[in-house]
């Protein structure tokens, strides 16, 4: 009778989740994985700030190499130029460090995008828009 | 020379094969073949849903619960050492996630048996019970159990889990699990006897 009972229990059809259930789970997994696929070593926000300053100083430096002001009042221009020369010109070693840093960040970003692309290609099989 | 293999050896071989299948799939997932996780989802979603549905008593909640459970199991897969079967580990996650989600604790732990309210269908059942009817009445009986008891019965008979594995899933000792299983069977018997009188013997 125990065997019969077991057979009868096994013949009860289990309730099933929706037909799309497996795809939904895999989509969520791929979404999570894409976000965490490769954490860049350096925070992107920090990079924006540092490089923003770097590029701004660099451009200002270029402007102040001119003998005559491109726009604006000459007085303000020459005062600004003097101030920049005394206090704001980054030392050479900083340019060197920032250049090395740029190369490392470029490599970091390339790896990040390659991994993300890889994740998106896998996820296409589960109906996730890439 | 011939080899004799008895039924229990065949059954345990099947279990071993199942485990090896899961082991291989888990190994591939850990190596980065994430898409293979879909195989495990397809294989275990039925019983996982059944456990969650018995506790939450709501289709949407049950589906949410098992979705969460599968995601949790995926995230923790690297730390899964294989000391127990994957299914046991997964069902444990489903069970605990369901408990934490449910609003109705009475359903899980209180006796919902309302066999006394079911009309005495003796007149309708004076025939040999066909297989479909047996399934129907058993399903009714299972639905009449408290959720935890129904889960124990399902895991033992449907999923062929051992007492130890069931104990691991529901967080009980082996002895408590055995007692739960025995009592659940008893309740099914009582329910069926009340419903079917002498025809109940055909099922139990």
mmCIF file of C-alpha atoms in Angstrom:
data_model
loop_
_atom_site.group_PDB
_atom_site.id
_atom_site.type_symbol
_atom_site.label_atom_id
_atom_site.label_comp_id
_atom_site.label_asym_id
_atom_site.label_seq_id
_atom_site.Cartn_x
_atom_site.Cartn_y
_atom_site.Cartn_z
ATOM 1 C CA UNK A 1 0.000 0.000 0.000
ATOM 2 C CA UNK A 2 2.932 2.296 0.728
ATOM 3 C CA UNK A 3 4.142 1.879 -2.852
ATOM 4 C CA UNK A 4 0.673 2.648 -4.170
ATOM 5 C CA UNK A 5 0.451 5.705 -1.930
ATOM 6 C CA UNK A 6 3.822 6.873 -3.210
ATOM 7 C CA UNK A 7 2.749 6.318 -6.829
ATOM 8 C CA UNK A 8 -0.451 8.257 -6.230
ATOM 9 C CA UNK A 9 1.380 11.154 -4.618
ATOM 10 C CA UNK A 10 3.836 11.235 -7.517
ATOM 11 C CA UNK A 11 0.978 11.356 -9.996
ATOM 12 C CA UNK A 12 -0.277 14.610 -8.498
ATOM 13 C CA UNK A 13 0.778 17.347 -10.869
ATOM 14 C CA UNK A 14 2.855 19.980 -9.175
ATOM 15 C CA UNK A 15 1.708 23.562 -9.515
ATOM 16 C CA UNK A 16 4.148 25.319 -11.802
ATOM 17 C CA UNK A 17 5.313 28.917 -12.002
ATOM 18 C CA UNK A 18 4.633 30.904 -15.177
ATOM 19 C CA UNK A 19 6.010 29.708 -18.500
ATOM 20 C CA UNK A 20 8.426 32.621 -18.677
ATOM 21 C CA UNK A 21 9.829 31.964 -15.219
ATOM 22 C CA UNK A 22 13.228 30.573 -16.214
ATOM 23 C CA UNK A 23 13.821 33.412 -18.645
ATOM 24 C CA UNK A 24 12.885 35.971 -15.986
ATOM 25 C CA UNK A 25 15.367 34.485 -13.517
ATOM 26 C CA UNK A 26 18.163 34.385 -16.075
ATOM 27 C CA UNK A 27 17.406 37.959 -17.152
ATOM 28 C CA UNK A 28 17.792 39.131 -13.570
ATOM 29 C CA UNK A 29 21.022 37.207 -13.199
ATOM 30 C CA UNK A 30 22.465 38.763 -16.337
ATOM 31 C CA UNK A 31 21.329 42.238 -15.326
ATOM 32 C CA UNK A 32 23.061 41.844 -11.975
ATOM 33 C CA UNK A 33 26.131 40.370 -13.589
ATOM 34 C CA UNK A 34 26.385 43.184 -16.146
ATOM 35 C CA UNK A 35 26.331 45.756 -13.374
ATOM 36 C CA UNK A 36 28.972 43.907 -11.377
ATOM 37 C CA UNK A 37 30.815 42.231 -14.249
ATOM 38 C CA UNK A 38 33.961 44.182 -13.773
ATOM 39 C CA UNK A 39 34.341 46.845 -11.151
ATOM 40 C CA UNK A 40 36.671 49.516 -12.423
ATOM 41 C CA UNK A 41 39.644 49.949 -10.119
ATOM 42 C CA UNK A 42 39.124 53.662 -9.814
ATOM 43 C CA UNK A 43 35.802 55.360 -9.257
ATOM 44 C CA UNK A 44 34.508 56.996 -12.408
ATOM 45 C CA UNK A 45 33.248 60.061 -10.501
ATOM 46 C CA UNK A 46 36.667 60.663 -8.991
ATOM 47 C CA UNK A 47 38.205 60.339 -12.412
ATOM 48 C CA UNK A 48 35.855 62.939 -13.851
ATOM 49 C CA UNK A 49 36.795 65.411 -11.142
ATOM 50 C CA UNK A 50 40.549 64.852 -11.332
ATOM 51 C CA UNK A 51 40.708 64.839 -15.096
ATOM 52 C CA UNK A 52 38.324 67.719 -15.355
ATOM 53 C CA UNK A 53 40.689 69.806 -13.284
ATOM 54 C CA UNK A 54 43.680 68.520 -15.199
ATOM 55 C CA UNK A 55 42.234 69.406 -18.575
ATOM 56 C CA UNK A 56 41.015 72.791 -17.348
ATOM 57 C CA UNK A 57 44.442 73.702 -16.003
ATOM 58 C CA UNK A 58 46.054 72.470 -19.176
ATOM 59 C CA UNK A 59 43.796 74.611 -21.349
ATOM 60 C CA UNK A 60 44.251 77.653 -19.142
ATOM 61 C CA UNK A 61 47.992 77.065 -19.353
ATOM 62 C CA UNK A 62 47.797 77.119 -23.128
ATOM 63 C CA UNK A 63 45.728 80.279 -23.123
ATOM 64 C CA UNK A 64 48.202 82.025 -20.835
ATOM 65 C CA UNK A 65 51.122 81.268 -23.105
ATOM 66 C CA UNK A 66 49.695 83.808 -25.541
ATOM 67 C CA UNK A 67 51.330 87.243 -25.464
ATOM 68 C CA UNK A 68 48.082 89.005 -26.066
ATOM 69 C CA UNK A 69 44.714 88.080 -24.558
ATOM 70 C CA UNK A 70 42.432 86.306 -27.014
ATOM 71 C CA UNK A 71 39.360 87.853 -25.426
ATOM 72 C CA UNK A 72 38.599 90.014 -22.445
ATOM 73 C CA UNK A 73 40.427 92.925 -20.844
ATOM 74 C CA UNK A 74 44.258 92.912 -21.072
ATOM 75 C CA UNK A 75 44.607 93.930 -17.420
ATOM 76 C CA UNK A 76 42.599 90.975 -16.164
ATOM 77 C CA UNK A 77 44.406 88.674 -18.554
ATOM 78 C CA UNK A 78 47.903 89.624 -17.399
ATOM 79 C CA UNK A 79 46.932 89.545 -13.719
ATOM 80 C CA UNK A 80 45.449 86.099 -14.264
ATOM 81 C CA UNK A 81 48.530 84.989 -16.142
ATOM 82 C CA UNK A 82 50.810 86.090 -13.330
ATOM 83 C CA UNK A 83 48.628 84.444 -10.692
ATOM 84 C CA UNK A 84 48.526 81.227 -12.666
ATOM 85 C CA UNK A 85 52.297 81.218 -13.162
ATOM 86 C CA UNK A 86 52.887 81.712 -9.442
ATOM 87 C CA UNK A 87 50.290 79.477 -7.876
ATOM 88 C CA UNK A 88 48.474 77.233 -10.296
ATOM 89 C CA UNK A 89 50.977 75.819 -12.724
ATOM 90 C CA UNK A 90 51.188 72.119 -11.967
ATOM 91 C CA UNK A 91 54.722 70.840 -11.477
ATOM 92 C CA UNK A 92 56.229 68.581 -14.143
ATOM 93 C CA UNK A 93 56.005 65.444 -11.962
ATOM 94 C CA UNK A 94 52.225 65.879 -11.764
ATOM 95 C CA UNK A 95 51.900 65.879 -15.566
ATOM 96 C CA UNK A 96 54.013 62.725 -15.586
ATOM 97 C CA UNK A 97 51.830 60.976 -13.015
ATOM 98 C CA UNK A 98 48.636 62.025 -14.750
ATOM 99 C CA UNK A 99 49.911 60.656 -18.045
ATOM 100 C CA UNK A 100 50.758 57.259 -16.515
ATOM 101 C CA UNK A 101 47.387 57.335 -14.758
ATOM 102 C CA UNK A 102 45.614 58.007 -18.053
ATOM 103 C CA UNK A 103 47.187 54.960 -19.677
ATOM 104 C CA UNK A 104 46.157 52.727 -16.775
ATOM 105 C CA UNK A 105 42.622 54.088 -16.802
ATOM 106 C CA UNK A 106 42.389 53.559 -20.534
ATOM 107 C CA UNK A 107 43.366 49.881 -20.106
ATOM 108 C CA UNK A 108 40.904 49.584 -17.186
ATOM 109 C CA UNK A 109 38.086 51.009 -19.298
ATOM 110 C CA UNK A 110 38.828 48.758 -22.272
ATOM 111 C CA UNK A 111 38.670 45.653 -20.047
ATOM 112 C CA UNK A 112 35.423 46.914 -18.487
ATOM 113 C CA UNK A 113 33.719 47.388 -21.853
ATOM 114 C CA UNK A 114 34.935 44.060 -23.238
ATOM 115 C CA UNK A 115 33.517 42.225 -20.203
ATOM 116 C CA UNK A 116 30.232 44.115 -20.395
ATOM 117 C CA UNK A 117 29.918 43.266 -24.047
ATOM 118 C CA UNK A 118 30.553 39.626 -23.274
ATOM 119 C CA UNK A 119 27.783 39.625 -20.666
ATOM 120 C CA UNK A 120 25.340 41.278 -23.038
ATOM 121 C CA UNK A 121 26.013 38.689 -25.752
ATOM 122 C CA UNK A 122 25.303 35.849 -23.298
ATOM 123 C CA UNK A 123 22.160 37.517 -22.076
ATOM 124 C CA UNK A 124 20.795 37.870 -25.615
ATOM 125 C CA UNK A 125 19.958 34.143 -25.474
ATOM 126 C CA UNK A 126 17.475 34.847 -22.682
ATOM 127 C CA UNK A 127 15.632 37.608 -24.512
ATOM 128 C CA UNK A 128 17.429 40.471 -22.843
ATOM 129 C CA UNK A 129 17.828 43.548 -25.004
ATOM 130 C CA UNK A 130 21.503 44.398 -25.319
ATOM 131 C CA UNK B 1 28.202 -14.963 -15.272
ATOM 132 C CA UNK B 2 25.323 -12.613 -14.708
ATOM 133 C CA UNK B 3 24.830 -9.634 -12.504
ATOM 134 C CA UNK B 4 21.846 -9.099 -10.274
ATOM 135 C CA UNK B 5 20.888 -5.568 -9.384
ATOM 136 C CA UNK B 6 18.044 -5.023 -6.973
ATOM 137 C CA UNK B 7 15.578 -2.170 -7.023
ATOM 138 C CA UNK B 8 17.179 -0.234 -4.187
ATOM 139 C CA UNK B 9 20.572 -0.287 -5.928
ATOM 140 C CA UNK B 10 18.936 0.980 -9.110
ATOM 141 C CA UNK B 11 17.199 3.731 -7.139
ATOM 142 C CA UNK B 12 20.394 4.789 -5.361
ATOM 143 C CA UNK B 13 22.229 4.700 -8.686
ATOM 144 C CA UNK B 14 19.603 7.032 -10.109
ATOM 145 C CA UNK B 15 20.129 9.374 -7.157
ATOM 146 C CA UNK B 16 23.892 9.211 -7.680
ATOM 147 C CA UNK B 17 23.442 9.990 -11.367
ATOM 148 C CA UNK B 18 21.228 12.936 -10.514
ATOM 149 C CA UNK B 19 23.878 14.259 -8.151
ATOM 150 C CA UNK B 20 26.606 13.806 -10.742
ATOM 151 C CA UNK B 21 24.486 15.702 -13.260
ATOM 152 C CA UNK B 22 24.049 18.543 -10.810
ATOM 153 C CA UNK B 23 27.721 18.400 -9.857
ATOM 154 C CA UNK B 24 28.746 18.776 -13.474
ATOM 155 C CA UNK B 25 26.340 21.629 -14.042
ATOM 156 C CA UNK B 26 27.498 23.400 -10.871
ATOM 157 C CA UNK B 27 31.113 22.962 -11.893
ATOM 158 C CA UNK B 28 30.409 24.563 -15.248
ATOM 159 C CA UNK B 29 28.535 27.447 -13.637
ATOM 160 C CA UNK B 30 31.434 28.086 -11.271
ATOM 161 C CA UNK B 31 33.755 28.111 -14.275
ATOM 162 C CA UNK B 32 31.688 30.934 -15.736
ATOM 163 C CA UNK B 33 29.055 29.171 -17.879
ATOM 164 C CA UNK B 34 26.248 31.153 -16.317
ATOM 165 C CA UNK B 35 23.728 30.002 -18.924
ATOM 166 C CA UNK B 36 23.870 26.486 -17.418
ATOM 167 C CA UNK B 37 22.073 27.788 -14.348
ATOM 168 C CA UNK B 38 18.900 27.692 -16.473
ATOM 169 C CA UNK B 39 19.150 23.865 -16.374
ATOM 170 C CA UNK B 40 18.932 23.912 -12.588
ATOM 171 C CA UNK B 41 16.080 26.417 -12.653
ATOM 172 C CA UNK B 42 14.065 24.251 -15.036
ATOM 173 C CA UNK B 43 14.787 21.112 -13.037
ATOM 174 C CA UNK B 44 13.812 22.406 -9.593
ATOM 175 C CA UNK B 45 11.316 25.172 -10.179
ATOM 176 C CA UNK B 46 8.322 22.834 -9.841
ATOM 177 C CA UNK B 47 9.032 21.568 -6.341
ATOM 178 C CA UNK B 48 10.404 24.953 -5.288
ATOM 179 C CA UNK B 49 7.161 26.590 -6.399
ATOM 180 C CA UNK B 50 5.133 23.931 -4.647
ATOM 181 C CA UNK B 51 6.931 24.605 -1.351
ATOM 182 C CA UNK B 52 6.573 28.366 -1.700
ATOM 183 C CA UNK B 53 2.922 28.164 -2.745
ATOM 184 C CA UNK B 54 1.980 25.953 0.190
ATOM 185 C CA UNK B 55 3.417 28.538 2.562
ATOM 186 C CA UNK B 56 2.401 31.792 0.901
ATOM 187 C CA UNK B 57 -0.913 30.540 -0.531
ATOM 188 C CA UNK B 58 -0.613 33.085 -3.311
ATOM 189 C CA UNK B 59 0.658 32.510 -6.858
ATOM 190 C CA UNK B 60 2.357 35.878 -7.300
ATOM 191 C CA UNK B 61 4.044 35.757 -3.901
ATOM 192 C CA UNK B 62 5.191 32.195 -4.488
ATOM 193 C CA UNK B 63 6.713 33.113 -7.820
ATOM 194 C CA UNK B 64 8.455 36.113 -6.313
ATOM 195 C CA UNK B 65 9.792 33.980 -3.504
ATOM 196 C CA UNK B 66 11.283 31.342 -5.758
ATOM 197 C CA UNK B 67 12.715 33.974 -8.059
ATOM 198 C CA UNK B 68 14.473 35.475 -5.046
ATOM 199 C CA UNK B 69 15.562 32.045 -3.877
ATOM 200 C CA UNK B 70 17.097 31.158 -7.235
ATOM 201 C CA UNK B 71 18.898 34.502 -7.361
ATOM 202 C CA UNK B 72 20.207 34.010 -3.832
ATOM 203 C CA UNK B 73 21.389 30.524 -4.679
ATOM 204 C CA UNK B 74 23.123 31.787 -7.798
ATOM 205 C CA UNK B 75 24.925 34.535 -5.906
ATOM 206 C CA UNK B 76 26.061 32.049 -3.267
ATOM 207 C CA UNK B 77 26.934 29.297 -5.701
ATOM 208 C CA UNK B 78 30.661 29.741 -5.393
ATOM 209 C CA UNK B 79 30.438 29.080 -1.677
ATOM 210 C CA UNK B 80 28.265 25.974 -2.155
ATOM 211 C CA UNK B 81 30.593 23.164 -1.210
ATOM 212 C CA UNK B 82 28.375 20.214 -2.138
ATOM 213 C CA UNK B 83 28.056 18.815 1.405
ATOM 214 C CA UNK B 84 24.377 18.385 0.642
ATOM 215 C CA UNK B 85 22.526 18.082 -2.645
ATOM 216 C CA UNK B 86 21.920 21.300 -4.504
ATOM 217 C CA UNK B 87 18.172 20.667 -4.379
ATOM 218 C CA UNK B 88 18.248 20.323 -0.568
ATOM 219 C CA UNK B 89 20.161 23.566 -0.256
ATOM 220 C CA UNK B 90 17.870 25.349 -2.702
ATOM 221 C CA UNK B 91 14.667 24.122 -1.070
ATOM 222 C CA UNK B 92 15.987 25.294 2.295
ATOM 223 C CA UNK B 93 16.442 28.776 0.834
ATOM 224 C CA UNK B 94 12.939 28.617 -0.653
ATOM 225 C CA UNK B 95 11.492 27.482 2.668
ATOM 226 C CA UNK B 96 13.126 30.206 4.759
ATOM 227 C CA UNK B 97 12.404 32.911 2.178
ATOM 228 C CA UNK B 98 8.748 31.847 2.053
ATOM 229 C CA UNK B 99 8.458 31.896 5.842
ATOM 230 C CA UNK B 100 9.895 35.394 6.004
ATOM 231 C CA UNK B 101 7.505 36.596 3.319
ATOM 232 C CA UNK B 102 4.290 35.055 4.445
ATOM 233 C CA UNK B 103 1.794 37.068 6.365
ATOM 234 C CA UNK B 104 -0.158 34.067 7.501
ATOM 235 C CA UNK B 105 1.846 32.052 9.998
ATOM 236 C CA UNK B 106 -1.234 30.115 10.992
ATOM 237 C CA UNK B 107 -1.247 28.448 7.638
ATOM 238 C CA UNK B 108 2.207 26.997 8.149
ATOM 239 C CA UNK B 109 2.105 25.878 11.720
ATOM 240 C CA UNK B 110 -1.537 25.500 12.683
ATOM 241 C CA UNK B 111 -3.731 22.623 11.904
ATOM 242 C CA UNK B 112 -6.103 23.749 9.181
ATOM 243 C CA UNK B 113 -7.865 20.415 9.066
ATOM 244 C CA UNK B 114 -11.504 21.057 8.276
ATOM 245 C CA UNK B 115 -12.313 17.537 7.303
ATOM 246 C CA UNK B 116 -15.386 17.731 9.491
ATOM 247 C CA UNK B 117 -16.843 20.444 7.280
ATOM 248 C CA UNK B 118 -16.553 18.486 4.119
ATOM 249 C CA UNK B 119 -19.828 16.916 3.181
ATOM 250 C CA UNK B 120 -20.071 13.248 3.567
ATOM 251 C CA UNK B 121 -19.892 12.080 0.011
ATOM 252 C CA UNK B 122 -20.475 8.445 0.848
ATOM 253 C CA UNK B 123 -23.266 8.157 -1.702
ATOM 254 C CA UNK B 124 -20.991 9.364 -4.494
ATOM 255 C CA UNK B 125 -18.127 7.083 -3.625
ATOM 256 C CA UNK B 126 -19.709 3.670 -3.657
ATOM 257 C CA UNK B 127 -17.578 2.550 -6.557
ATOM 258 C CA UNK B 128 -14.010 1.425 -7.009
ATOM 259 C CA UNK B 129 -11.891 4.499 -6.952
ATOM 260 C CA UNK B 130 -10.231 5.137 -10.270
ATOM 261 C CA UNK B 131 -6.698 6.421 -10.451
ATOM 262 C CA UNK B 132 -7.771 9.988 -11.324
ATOM 263 C CA UNK B 133 -10.084 10.067 -8.324
ATOM 264 C CA UNK B 134 -7.333 8.758 -6.048
ATOM 265 C CA UNK B 135 -5.122 11.614 -7.196
ATOM 266 C CA UNK B 136 -7.946 14.096 -6.712
ATOM 267 C CA UNK B 137 -8.733 12.952 -3.182
ATOM 268 C CA UNK B 138 -5.079 12.798 -2.222
ATOM 269 C CA UNK B 139 -4.594 16.317 -3.506
ATOM 270 C CA UNK B 140 -7.554 17.439 -1.420
ATOM 271 C CA UNK B 141 -6.089 15.687 1.584
ATOM 272 C CA UNK B 142 -2.704 17.338 1.042
ATOM 273 C CA UNK B 143 -4.274 20.759 0.668
ATOM 274 C CA UNK B 144 -6.032 20.170 3.952
ATOM 275 C CA UNK B 145 -2.800 19.669 5.835
ATOM 276 C CA UNK B 146 -0.883 22.504 7.394
ATOM 277 C CA UNK B 147 1.735 23.769 4.967
ATOM 278 C CA UNK B 148 4.746 22.265 6.706
ATOM 279 C CA UNK B 149 3.172 18.789 6.833
ATOM 280 C CA UNK B 150 2.212 18.963 3.157
ATOM 281 C CA UNK B 151 5.763 19.965 2.316
ATOM 282 C CA UNK B 152 7.177 17.026 4.295
ATOM 283 C CA UNK B 153 4.884 14.577 2.488
ATOM 284 C CA UNK B 154 5.707 16.076 -0.916
ATOM 285 C CA UNK B 155 9.445 16.032 -0.301
ATOM 286 C CA UNK B 156 9.400 12.452 1.025
ATOM 287 C CA UNK B 157 7.131 10.819 -1.517
ATOM 288 C CA UNK B 158 7.290 13.077 -4.538
ATOM 289 C CA UNK B 159 10.893 14.200 -4.445
ATOM 290 C CA UNK B 160 12.161 11.068 -2.636
ATOM 291 C CA UNK B 161 14.179 13.069 -0.141
ATOM 292 C CA UNK B 162 15.545 11.297 2.909
ATOM 293 C CA UNK B 163 14.484 12.186 6.454
ATOM 294 C CA UNK B 164 17.846 13.910 6.992
ATOM 295 C CA UNK B 165 17.436 16.029 3.872
ATOM 296 C CA UNK B 166 13.878 17.005 4.792
ATOM 297 C CA UNK B 167 15.042 17.893 8.284
ATOM 298 C CA UNK B 168 17.727 20.101 6.764
ATOM 299 C CA UNK B 169 15.185 21.862 4.564
ATOM 300 C CA UNK B 170 12.623 22.607 7.255
ATOM 301 C CA UNK B 171 15.159 23.090 10.029
ATOM 302 C CA UNK B 172 14.139 20.127 12.183
ATOM 303 C CA UNK B 173 15.947 17.193 13.726
ATOM 304 C CA UNK B 174 15.599 13.722 12.177
ATOM 305 C CA UNK B 175 13.318 12.571 14.986
ATOM 306 C CA UNK B 176 11.013 15.560 14.683
ATOM 307 C CA UNK B 177 10.872 15.092 10.947
ATOM 308 C CA UNK B 178 9.972 11.424 11.301
ATOM 309 C CA UNK B 179 7.205 12.349 13.740
ATOM 310 C CA UNK B 180 5.909 15.049 11.362
ATOM 311 C CA UNK B 181 5.885 12.579 8.499
ATOM 312 C CA UNK B 182 4.059 9.987 10.551
ATOM 313 C CA UNK B 183 1.490 12.492 11.785
ATOM 314 C CA UNK B 184 0.960 13.927 8.323
ATOM 315 C CA UNK B 185 0.275 10.440 6.976
ATOM 316 C CA UNK B 186 -2.116 9.870 9.829
ATOM 317 C CA UNK B 187 -3.968 13.084 9.050
ATOM 318 C CA UNK B 188 -4.253 12.157 5.409
ATOM 319 C CA UNK B 189 -5.660 8.797 6.479
ATOM 320 C CA UNK B 190 -8.205 10.417 8.776
ATOM 321 C CA UNK B 191 -9.239 12.888 6.118
ATOM 322 C CA UNK B 192 -9.698 10.204 3.510
ATOM 323 C CA UNK B 193 -11.616 7.937 5.886
ATOM 324 C CA UNK B 194 -13.937 10.805 6.706
ATOM 325 C CA UNK B 195 -14.473 11.539 3.032
ATOM 326 C CA UNK B 196 -14.536 8.119 1.559
ATOM 327 C CA UNK B 197 -15.273 5.683 4.400
ATOM 328 C CA UNK B 198 -14.376 2.179 3.276
ATOM 329 C CA UNK B 199 -13.083 3.264 -0.119
ATOM 330 C CA UNK B 200 -10.304 5.122 1.677
ATOM 331 C CA UNK B 201 -8.502 1.790 2.054
ATOM 332 C CA UNK B 202 -7.822 1.812 -1.662
ATOM 333 C CA UNK B 203 -5.724 4.926 -1.268
ATOM 334 C CA UNK B 204 -4.087 4.437 2.087
#
